[in-house]
Coordinates of C-alpha atoms and ligand atoms in Angstrom, one line a residue:
M133 CA 0.0 0.0 0.0
A134 CA 1.4 3.3 -1.0
C135 CA 1.6 6.1 1.5
F136 CA 3.2 9.3 0.6
P137 CA 4.9 11.9 2.7
S138 CA 2.6 14.9 3.3
S139 CA 4.9 17.0 1.2
M140 CA 3.5 15.2 -1.8
S141 CA 0.0 15.9 -0.8
G142 CA -2.5 18.6 -1.2
T143 CA -5.8 17.0 -1.6
D144 CA -8.4 15.5 0.6
P145 CA -7.4 11.9 1.5
M146 CA -10.9 10.6 0.8
P147 CA -12.8 12.5 -1.8
G148 CA -16.4 12.2 -1.1
G149 CA -18.1 9.1 -2.2
E150 CA -15.1 7.5 -3.7
S151 CA -14.6 3.9 -2.9
H152 CA -12.0 3.4 -0.3
A153 CA -10.6 0.2 -1.5
H154 CA -8.5 1.4 -4.4
T155 CA -7.9 5.0 -3.4
R156 CA -5.0 4.6 -1.0
A157 CA -2.7 7.2 -2.4
H158 CA -3.0 8.9 0.9
T159 CA -2.4 12.5 1.6
D160 CA -2.3 14.5 4.7
T161 CA -4.0 17.7 5.5
P162 CA -1.8 19.2 8.2
T163 CA -3.6 22.5 7.9
H164 CA -4.9 23.1 11.3
N165 CA -1.9 25.1 12.5
Q166 CA -2.2 27.4 9.6
K167 CA -5.8 28.0 10.7
G168 CA -4.8 29.0 14.2
I169 CA -5.1 25.7 16.0
R170 CA -2.1 25.3 18.1
G171 CA 0.7 22.7 18.3
G172 CA -0.6 21.0 21.4
T173 CA 0.9 23.3 23.9
A174 CA -0.2 26.9 24.1
T175 CA -1.7 29.4 26.4
G176 CA -5.3 30.5 26.1
D177 CA -4.8 33.8 24.2
A178 CA -2.6 32.2 21.6
A179 CA -5.5 30.0 20.6
D180 CA -7.7 33.0 20.0
T181 CA -5.2 34.9 17.9
G182 CA -3.9 32.0 16.0
R183 CA -0.4 32.9 17.1
A184 CA 2.2 30.1 16.7
V185 CA 3.5 28.8 20.0
T186 CA 6.4 27.0 21.5
T187 CA 6.9 23.3 21.9
G188 CA 6.5 23.8 25.7
T189 CA 3.3 23.1 27.5
A190 CA 2.7 26.1 29.6
T191 CA -0.7 27.0 30.8
G192 CA -2.0 30.0 32.6
T193 CA -2.7 28.3 35.8
G194 CA 0.2 29.3 38.0
T195 CA 3.8 28.5 38.2
N196 CA 3.7 25.2 39.9
S197 CA 1.5 23.8 37.2
R198 CA 3.8 24.5 34.4
I199 CA 5.4 21.7 32.5
G200 CA 8.1 21.4 29.8
T201 CA 10.1 23.8 27.8
D202 CA 8.3 27.0 27.8
S203 CA 10.2 30.1 28.6
S204 CA 8.2 31.2 31.6
P205 CA 10.4 33.6 33.6
T206 CA 8.5 32.7 36.8
H207 CA 9.2 29.0 36.5
D208 CA 11.7 27.7 39.0
R209 CA 13.7 25.1 37.1
D210 CA 17.1 23.8 36.5
T211 CA 17.9 25.1 33.0
T212 CA 20.6 22.5 32.4
N213 CA 17.8 20.0 32.2
T214 CA 15.8 21.8 29.6
I215 CA 16.2 22.2 25.9
A216 CA 15.9 25.5 24.3
A217 CA 12.8 25.9 22.1
P218 CA 13.3 29.4 20.8
E219 CA 11.4 28.9 17.6
P220 CA 7.6 28.4 17.6
M221 CA 6.8 25.0 16.4
A222 CA 3.5 23.9 14.9
D223 CA 2.1 20.3 14.9
A224 CA 3.3 19.6 11.4
E225 CA 6.9 20.3 12.6
I226 CA 6.5 18.5 15.9
E227 CA 5.1 15.4 14.2
R228 CA 8.3 15.2 12.0
L229 CA 10.9 16.3 14.6
D230 CA 14.1 14.3 14.3
R231 CA 14.5 11.7 16.9
A232 CA 17.4 13.4 18.7
P233 CA 15.5 16.7 19.5
L234 CA 12.3 14.7 20.1
E235 CA 14.1 12.6 22.7
A236 CA 15.7 15.7 24.2
L237 CA 12.2 17.2 24.5
Q238 CA 11.0 14.0 26.1
L239 CA 13.8 14.1 28.6
A240 CA 13.2 17.7 29.6
R241 CA 9.5 17.0 30.1
L242 CA 10.2 13.8 32.0
Q243 CA 12.5 15.6 34.3
E244 CA 10.0 18.3 34.9
T245 CA 7.3 15.8 35.6
I246 CA 9.5 13.9 38.0
R247 CA 10.4 17.0 39.9
R248 CA 6.7 17.9 40.2
V249 CA 5.4 14.6 41.3
A250 CA 8.3 14.0 43.8
A251 CA 7.4 17.3 45.4
S252 CA 3.6 17.3 45.3
S253 CA 1.9 13.9 44.6
P254 CA 1.3 12.0 47.9
F255 CA 1.8 8.6 46.0
Y256 CA 5.1 9.6 44.4
R257 CA 6.5 11.4 47.4
Q258 CA 6.2 8.0 49.1
V259 CA 7.7 6.1 46.1
F260 CA 10.7 8.4 46.0
S261 CA 11.2 8.1 49.7
D262 CA 10.8 4.3 49.7
E263 CA 13.1 3.8 46.8
H264 CA 15.7 6.4 48.0
L265 CA 15.4 8.3 44.8
T266 CA 15.8 12.0 44.0
P267 CA 14.8 13.8 40.9
D268 CA 18.4 14.6 39.9
Q269 CA 19.0 10.9 39.4
F270 CA 17.1 11.0 36.1
T271 CA 19.5 12.2 33.4
H272 CA 18.6 9.8 30.6
L273 CA 15.2 8.5 29.3
D274 CA 16.2 5.0 30.4
D275 CA 16.5 6.1 34.0
I276 CA 12.7 5.9 34.0
R277 CA 13.3 2.2 34.8
K278 CA 14.6 3.2 38.3
L279 CA 10.9 3.8 39.1
P280 CA 8.5 0.9 39.9
L281 CA 5.8 0.0 37.4
I282 CA 2.3 1.1 38.5
T283 CA -1.0 -0.5 37.9
K284 CA -4.7 0.2 37.9
E285 CA -4.8 -1.4 41.4
D286 CA -2.4 1.4 42.6
L287 CA -4.9 4.0 41.2
R288 CA -7.8 2.2 42.9
A289 CA -5.9 1.8 46.2
H290 CA -5.1 5.5 46.3
Y291 CA -8.6 6.6 45.2
P292 CA -9.7 9.3 45.0
D293 CA -6.8 11.7 45.0
G294 CA -3.6 10.0 46.1
F295 CA -2.0 10.8 42.7
L296 CA -3.1 14.4 42.6
A297 CA -0.1 16.6 42.0
V298 CA -1.7 20.1 42.0
P299 CA -3.8 21.9 44.5
R300 CA -7.5 21.1 44.2
E301 CA -8.3 24.7 43.1
E302 CA -6.4 24.0 39.8
V303 CA -8.5 21.0 38.9
V304 CA -11.2 21.9 36.4
R305 CA -12.5 18.4 35.4
L306 CA -12.9 14.9 36.6
H307 CA -13.3 11.8 34.4
T308 CA -13.5 8.3 35.7
S309 CA -12.9 4.9 34.2
T310 CA -14.8 2.0 35.5
G311 CA -13.4 -1.5 35.4
T312 CA -15.3 -4.6 36.0
T313 CA -14.6 -4.6 39.8
G314 CA -14.1 -2.2 42.6
K315 CA -13.8 1.5 42.7
P316 CA -13.4 3.5 39.5
K317 CA -10.2 5.2 38.6
A318 CA -10.5 9.0 39.2
I319 CA -8.7 11.1 36.6
F320 CA -8.2 14.8 37.3
F321 CA -7.5 17.5 34.7
T322 CA -6.2 21.0 35.0
R323 CA -7.2 23.6 32.4
G324 CA -3.8 22.9 30.8
D325 CA -4.5 19.2 30.7
V326 CA -7.9 19.8 29.0
D327 CA -6.2 22.1 26.5
R328 CA -3.4 19.7 25.6
A329 CA -5.8 16.7 25.3
S330 CA -8.0 18.7 23.0
D331 CA -4.9 19.9 21.0
L332 CA -3.9 16.3 20.5
I333 CA -7.3 15.4 19.2
A334 CA -7.2 18.3 16.8
R335 CA -3.8 17.0 15.7
C336 CA -5.2 13.5 15.1
M337 CA -8.2 14.8 13.2
A338 CA -6.1 17.2 11.1
M339 CA -3.7 14.4 10.3
T340 CA -6.5 12.3 8.9
G341 CA -7.9 15.1 6.7
A342 CA -10.7 16.6 8.8
H343 CA -11.0 20.4 8.5
P344 CA -13.3 23.3 9.1
G345 CA -16.4 22.8 7.1
D346 CA -16.7 19.2 8.2
V347 CA -19.7 18.3 10.3
F348 CA -18.6 16.1 13.2
Q349 CA -21.1 13.8 14.9
N350 CA -19.7 12.5 18.2
M351 CA -21.5 9.3 18.9
V352 CA -19.8 8.1 22.1
G353 CA -20.9 8.7 25.6
Y354 CA -20.6 12.2 27.1
G355 CA -20.0 12.3 30.8
L356 CA -17.5 10.5 32.9
F357 CA -16.2 8.6 29.8
T358 CA -13.4 10.7 28.2
G359 CA -14.4 9.8 24.6
G360 CA -17.2 12.3 24.4
L361 CA -15.9 15.6 25.9
I362 CA -12.2 15.2 24.9
F363 CA -13.1 14.5 21.3
H364 CA -15.7 17.3 21.4
Y365 CA -13.2 19.9 22.5
G366 CA -10.6 18.7 20.0
A367 CA -13.0 18.9 17.1
E368 CA -14.1 22.4 18.1
K369 CA -10.4 23.5 18.3
L370 CA -10.0 22.3 14.8
G371 CA -13.0 24.3 13.8
L372 CA -15.4 21.6 12.9
M373 CA -19.1 21.9 13.5
V374 CA -19.7 19.5 16.4
I375 CA -22.9 17.6 17.0
P376 CA -22.7 16.3 20.6
A377 CA -25.0 13.4 19.9
S378 CA -23.5 11.1 22.6
A379 CA -24.1 7.4 22.5
G380 CA -27.3 5.5 21.9
N381 CA -30.7 6.6 20.5
T382 CA -29.9 5.2 17.1
E383 CA -33.0 6.6 15.4
R384 CA -32.0 10.1 16.5
Q385 CA -28.4 9.5 15.3
L386 CA -29.8 8.7 11.9
E387 CA -31.9 11.8 11.8
L388 CA -28.9 13.9 12.8
L389 CA -26.7 12.2 10.2
R390 CA -29.1 13.0 7.5
D391 CA -30.5 16.4 8.5
F392 CA -27.1 18.0 9.0
G393 CA -25.1 16.2 6.4
T394 CA -22.6 14.7 8.9
T395 CA -19.2 14.1 7.2
V396 CA -17.1 12.8 10.1
V397 CA -18.2 10.5 12.9
H398 CA -16.6 9.1 16.1
L399 CA -18.0 5.9 17.4
T400 CA -17.0 2.4 18.6
P401 CA -16.4 -0.1 15.7
S402 CA -19.1 -2.4 17.1
Y403 CA -21.6 0.5 17.0
A404 CA -20.5 1.4 13.5
L405 CA -21.6 -2.1 12.4
Y406 CA -24.8 -1.9 14.4
L407 CA -25.7 1.5 13.0
A408 CA -25.3 0.0 9.5
D409 CA -27.8 -2.7 10.3
V410 CA -30.3 -0.1 11.5
L411 CA -29.7 2.0 8.4
E412 CA -30.4 -0.9 6.2
Q413 CA -33.5 -1.9 8.1
E414 CA -34.8 1.6 7.5
G415 CA -34.2 1.1 3.8
L416 CA -31.3 3.5 3.7
D417 CA -28.1 3.1 1.8
P418 CA -25.1 4.1 4.0
Q419 CA -23.2 5.3 0.9
K420 CA -25.9 7.1 -1.0
D421 CA -28.1 8.5 1.8
L422 CA -25.3 9.9 4.0
K423 CA -22.4 12.3 3.3
L424 CA -19.9 10.6 5.5
R425 CA -16.3 10.5 4.5
L426 CA -14.3 9.8 7.7
A427 CA -14.9 7.7 10.9
Y428 CA -12.8 7.5 14.0
I429 CA -13.2 4.1 15.5
G430 CA -11.7 3.1 18.8
A431 CA -12.1 2.6 22.5
E432 CA -12.3 -1.1 22.1
P433 CA -10.1 -3.8 20.4
H434 CA -11.0 -4.5 16.8
S435 CA -9.4 -6.2 13.9
D436 CA -8.3 -4.7 10.6
E437 CA -10.9 -6.9 9.0
T438 CA -13.6 -5.1 11.0
R439 CA -12.2 -1.7 9.9
T440 CA -12.3 -2.9 6.3
K441 CA -15.9 -3.9 6.8
V442 CA -16.8 -0.5 8.2
E443 CA -15.0 1.2 5.3
A444 CA -16.7 -0.9 2.7
I445 CA -20.2 -0.5 4.2
Y446 CA -20.0 3.3 4.4
G447 CA -17.6 4.0 1.6
I448 CA -15.4 6.0 3.9
R449 CA -12.0 5.9 5.5
A450 CA -12.0 4.6 9.1
Y451 CA -9.1 5.4 11.4
N452 CA -8.1 3.5 14.5
S453 CA -8.0 5.7 17.6
Y454 CA -6.4 4.6 20.8
G455 CA -6.3 6.0 24.3
L456 CA -7.1 5.5 27.9
S457 CA -8.6 7.7 30.6
E458 CA -5.4 7.6 32.7
M459 CA -3.5 9.3 29.8
N460 CA -6.1 12.0 28.9
G461 CA -8.5 9.6 27.2
P462 CA -8.5 9.5 23.3
G463 CA -5.7 11.0 21.3
V464 CA -2.8 9.0 22.7
A465 CA -2.1 7.1 19.5
F466 CA -3.8 7.4 16.2
E467 CA -3.5 6.1 12.6
C468 CA -2.1 8.4 9.9
P469 CA -3.4 8.2 6.3
C470 CA -1.1 5.2 5.8
Q471 CA -3.4 3.2 8.2
D472 CA -0.6 0.9 9.2
G473 CA 0.1 1.3 12.9
L474 CA -0.8 4.1 15.3
H475 CA 1.5 7.0 15.8
I476 CA 2.0 7.4 19.6
W477 CA 2.5 11.1 20.3
E478 CA 5.9 10.9 21.9
D479 CA 6.1 14.6 22.7
H480 CA 3.4 13.8 25.3
Y481 CA 4.0 10.1 26.2
L482 CA 7.0 8.0 26.9
V483 CA 6.6 4.4 25.6
E484 CA 7.9 1.2 27.0
I485 CA 6.8 -2.4 26.0
I486 CA 7.4 -4.9 28.7
D487 CA 7.0 -8.6 29.1
P488 CA 3.8 -8.8 31.2
D489 CA 5.1 -11.7 33.3
T490 CA 8.6 -10.4 34.1
G491 CA 8.1 -6.6 33.7
R492 CA 11.3 -6.5 31.7
P493 CA 11.5 -4.5 28.4
V494 CA 11.1 -6.5 25.2
P495 CA 13.1 -5.7 22.0
E496 CA 11.5 -3.3 19.6
G497 CA 9.2 -5.2 17.3
E498 CA 8.3 -7.8 19.9
E499 CA 4.8 -7.9 21.4
G500 CA 4.3 -7.1 25.1
E501 CA 2.4 -4.9 27.4
L502 CA 2.3 -1.2 26.7
V503 CA 3.6 0.9 29.6
L504 CA 3.1 4.7 29.4
T505 CA 4.5 7.7 31.1
S506 CA 2.7 11.0 30.7
L507 CA 5.1 13.8 29.9
T508 CA 2.8 16.8 30.0
R509 CA 0.0 15.9 32.4
E510 CA -0.3 18.4 35.3
A511 CA -3.1 17.3 37.6
M512 CA -2.2 13.7 37.7
P513 CA 1.0 12.6 36.0
L514 CA 1.5 8.8 35.8
L515 CA 4.9 7.3 35.5
R516 CA 5.4 3.8 34.1
Y517 CA 1.7 3.0 34.0
R518 CA 0.8 -0.5 32.9
T519 CA -2.0 -0.1 30.4
G520 CA -2.8 -3.8 30.3
D521 CA -2.9 -3.5 26.4
L522 CA -0.8 -5.8 24.2
T523 CA 1.0 -4.3 21.2
Y524 CA 4.5 -3.8 19.7
I525 CA 6.5 -0.9 18.3
Y526 CA 7.1 -0.9 14.6
P527 CA 10.9 -0.9 14.2
E528 CA 10.8 0.9 10.8
P529 CA 9.8 4.5 10.3
C530 CA 6.5 5.4 8.7
P531 CA 6.4 6.4 5.1
C532 CA 4.3 9.4 6.0
G533 CA 7.4 11.1 7.4
R534 CA 6.2 11.4 11.0
T535 CA 8.9 10.5 13.4
H536 CA 6.7 9.5 16.3
R537 CA 6.9 5.7 16.5
R538 CA 4.0 3.5 15.5
L539 CA 2.2 1.0 17.8
A540 CA 0.6 -2.0 16.2
R541 CA -3.1 -2.3 16.5
M542 CA -3.9 -3.5 20.0
R543 CA -4.2 -7.3 20.2
G544 CA -6.4 -6.8 23.3
R545 CA -5.8 -6.6 27.0
V546 CA -3.6 -9.0 28.9
D547 CA -6.7 -9.9 30.9
D548 CA -8.9 -10.4 27.8
M549 CA -7.0 -13.5 27.0
F550 CA -8.6 -16.7 28.2
I551 CA -7.3 -20.3 28.4
Y552 CA -9.3 -22.9 26.6
H553 CA -8.1 -26.5 26.7
G554 CA -4.7 -25.3 27.6
V555 CA -4.4 -22.8 24.7
N556 CA -4.2 -19.1 25.1
V557 CA -6.9 -17.5 23.1
F558 CA -7.4 -13.8 22.2
P559 CA -10.9 -12.8 21.2
S560 CA -9.3 -10.4 18.7
E561 CA -7.9 -13.4 16.8
I562 CA -11.3 -15.0 16.5
E563 CA -12.7 -11.6 15.4
R564 CA -10.0 -11.4 12.7
V565 CA -11.0 -14.8 11.3
L566 CA -14.7 -14.1 11.4
M567 CA -14.7 -10.6 10.0
G568 CA -12.4 -11.7 7.1
M569 CA -14.9 -14.4 5.9
P570 CA -17.5 -13.6 3.3
G571 CA -21.0 -14.4 4.6
I572 CA -20.3 -13.4 8.2
G573 CA -22.4 -10.6 9.5
R574 CA -21.6 -7.8 11.9
N575 CA -21.8 -9.1 15.4
Y576 CA -20.4 -12.1 17.3
Q577 CA -20.0 -13.3 20.9
I578 CA -17.9 -15.9 22.5
V579 CA -19.5 -17.9 25.3
L580 CA -17.5 -20.1 27.6
T581 CA -19.4 -22.7 29.7
R582 CA -18.6 -25.9 31.6
E583 CA -20.2 -29.2 30.8
G584 CA -19.2 -31.6 33.6
S585 CA -15.4 -31.1 34.0
R586 CA -15.0 -30.0 30.4
D587 CA -14.8 -26.4 29.1
V588 CA -17.0 -25.6 26.1
M589 CA -16.5 -22.6 23.8
Q590 CA -19.3 -21.5 21.6
V591 CA -18.9 -18.8 19.0
R592 CA -22.2 -17.2 18.3
V593 CA -22.1 -15.3 15.0
E594 CA -24.5 -13.4 12.9
V595 CA -24.4 -14.3 9.2
E596 CA -25.7 -12.8 6.0
R597 CA -29.3 -13.5 5.1
Y598 CA -28.4 -15.2 1.8
L599 CA -27.0 -18.2 3.8
F600 CA -30.4 -19.0 5.0
D601 CA -31.5 -20.3 1.6
G602 CA -33.5 -23.2 3.0
S603 CA -30.8 -25.7 2.6
L604 CA -29.5 -27.2 5.8
P605 CA -26.5 -28.9 4.2
H606 CA -25.3 -25.4 2.9
L607 CA -25.6 -24.0 6.4
Q608 CA -23.8 -27.0 8.0
Q609 CA -21.0 -26.7 5.4
F610 CA -20.6 -23.0 6.2
Q611 CA -20.6 -23.8 9.9
R612 CA -17.7 -26.3 9.4
Q613 CA -15.8 -23.8 7.3
V614 CA -16.0 -21.2 10.1
Q615 CA -14.9 -23.8 12.6
E616 CA -11.9 -24.9 10.5
K617 CA -10.8 -21.3 10.0
V618 CA -10.9 -20.6 13.7
K619 CA -9.1 -23.9 14.4
A620 CA -6.3 -23.0 11.9
A621 CA -5.8 -19.5 13.4
C622 CA -6.4 -20.1 17.1
L623 CA -5.6 -23.8 17.5
V624 CA -9.0 -24.4 19.2
R625 CA -12.2 -25.8 17.8
P626 CA -15.2 -24.0 19.2
R627 CA -18.8 -24.9 18.5
I628 CA -20.2 -22.5 16.0
E629 CA -23.8 -21.1 16.2
L630 CA -25.0 -19.2 13.1
L631 CA -27.6 -16.6 13.8
E632 CA -29.7 -14.1 11.8
A633 CA -28.6 -10.5 11.8
G634 CA -29.8 -8.6 14.8
S635 CA -30.0 -11.7 17.1
L636 CA -27.2 -10.8 19.4
P637 CA -27.4 -8.1 22.1
R638 CA -26.1 -4.7 21.0
T639 CA -24.3 -2.0 22.9
T640 CA -23.9 1.6 21.8
G641 CA -20.5 1.8 23.6
K642 CA -17.9 -0.8 24.2
A643 CA -19.0 -4.3 23.2
T644 CA -18.7 -7.3 25.5
R645 CA -17.3 -10.0 23.3
V646 CA -16.7 -12.8 25.8
L647 CA -19.1 -14.2 28.3
D648 CA -17.2 -16.5 30.6
Q649 CA -19.7 -18.4 32.5
R650 CA -17.3 -21.1 33.7
Q651 CA -17.0 -19.9 37.3
V652 CA -20.7 -19.1 37.7
Ligands
DLL259 O1 -11.6 4.2 25.9 C1 -10.5 6.3 25.7 C2 -10.9 6.4 24.3 C3 -12.1 7.1 24.0 C4 -10.1 5.9 23.3 C5 -12.5 7.1 22.6 C6 -10.5 6.0 22.0 C7 -11.7 6.6 21.6 P1 -11.0 4.0 28.8 O2 -12.5 3.9 28.9 O3 -10.2 4.3 30.0 O4 -10.6 5.1 27.8 O5 -10.5 2.6 28.2 C8 -9.2 2.4 27.8 O6 -9.8 0.8 26.1 O7 -6.7 0.5 27.8 C9 -7.8 -0.3 25.8 O8 -7.9 -1.6 26.5 C10 -9.1 0.0 25.2 N1 -9.0 0.7 23.9 C11 -9.1 2.0 23.7 N2 -8.9 2.3 22.4 C12 -8.6 1.2 21.8 C13 -8.3 0.8 20.5 C14 -11.0 5.1 26.4 N3 -8.2 1.7 19.5 C15 -9.0 1.0 27.3 N4 -8.0 -0.5 20.2 C16 -7.6 0.8 26.8 C17 -8.0 -1.4 21.2 C18 -8.6 0.1 22.8 N5 -8.4 -1.1 22.5

């Protein structure tokens, strides 16, 4: 697949209505800086005037909440640890910064973050004391490994504000992320955090060709979930007309899509497929009756086959968007027009990939658990945070010219994996097989039960109507085909149940793919 550097571009990456499949001569539209949207890091008035800004991350919220390489005269810092950033830098430049200055910027921001948390976060004050560490011991990026890894359990154990690193008066927003058990994780934002998170979304959207004039329908939950508000603010910064539709109420979504000529949507991939079912039930053609050209799909694991399906149904380009509440929410890593790996924004995040069992780093290119350090979060910086997500770093640079490294599409979470008859199975592998098969519909579920002492796996999958042609042998043959394909890819032979479209429960947010009823 060809993917050209943006210097060769100049056109919309997905001309309206053109079939996606053969139009992958991708181009970028890094225009938002020229339009006054900032390079991820500015103060409030710069946004209003469209002034270019520095690579630093200053905010107007007081000296102890400043981070990075801005030139604030009031900021008390050790200048030997910072890099000069005399020239204003826009996103297009930051995205293509050579590795050496990019890593110098990371180090400066890491040192700043470490100084701040060691002084003001109750959790980290304790860590630095327990480990006999001082901030001046961090002179290289690799020194991060002197710190312990932290987990979701640490966040829960120190709920609600054990990680807070600014005075309460500087917090302007709370988001939470709910797991399956226990207390939620509370994530605080300063005004600067909200600004930077929105700037990153604006960067992601601009990278993929969204621009003022687009109508953006945000179809994920508003509220404690970060996907709604953070995307909303980012899209507004880029100058899109935002429809804050939130999740659910599919009839209303369709009405909005049609009445306002929505061109860009943000939704979970499972909801994108469900929405297509509803459109078709209403007798609408997703390509002819809508003006969509771009979708941002994320917040849950999905296969490339699912993305291809979404693109084919709507005749659009669909970009994978990755993030987590603990790191601002969405906008942590995002696909560029090459659609081959997600650029992790290394000016804001430091990446490690570890072996989930030993905690040791794995070589570049090898899969492991993603560990992130926030470099510009003020309210609640997290250092060496175990995301639980499995991925690897692409060893080679991206043809688009961006220097921020690419993460592979998430295989899933470490705890999504289940063991079936001694084999480690990832739901995402099963999804990849299913969604790549003609005849398979848009929804599936994996149910694990126990019969006597034996585990049973059943894959319940919706199939296209044409397969129900009245011939039982045809259906049985298809069922065997599905089973064999799953066996070949995943080394397990589940029972396959074929269902009509619409039979399985739908969610408008993150889908539940595995029902493990073995312990119940
Ligand atoms: O899901 C933030 C987000 C909102 C991302 C909108 C993208 C779009 P949480 O609710 O805290 O935050 O869930 C984070 O979701 O650790 C992954 O396990 C999973 N996840 C998020 N994006 C992807 C993706 C938001 N593109 C958790 N692919 C993460 C696979 C994803 N998994």
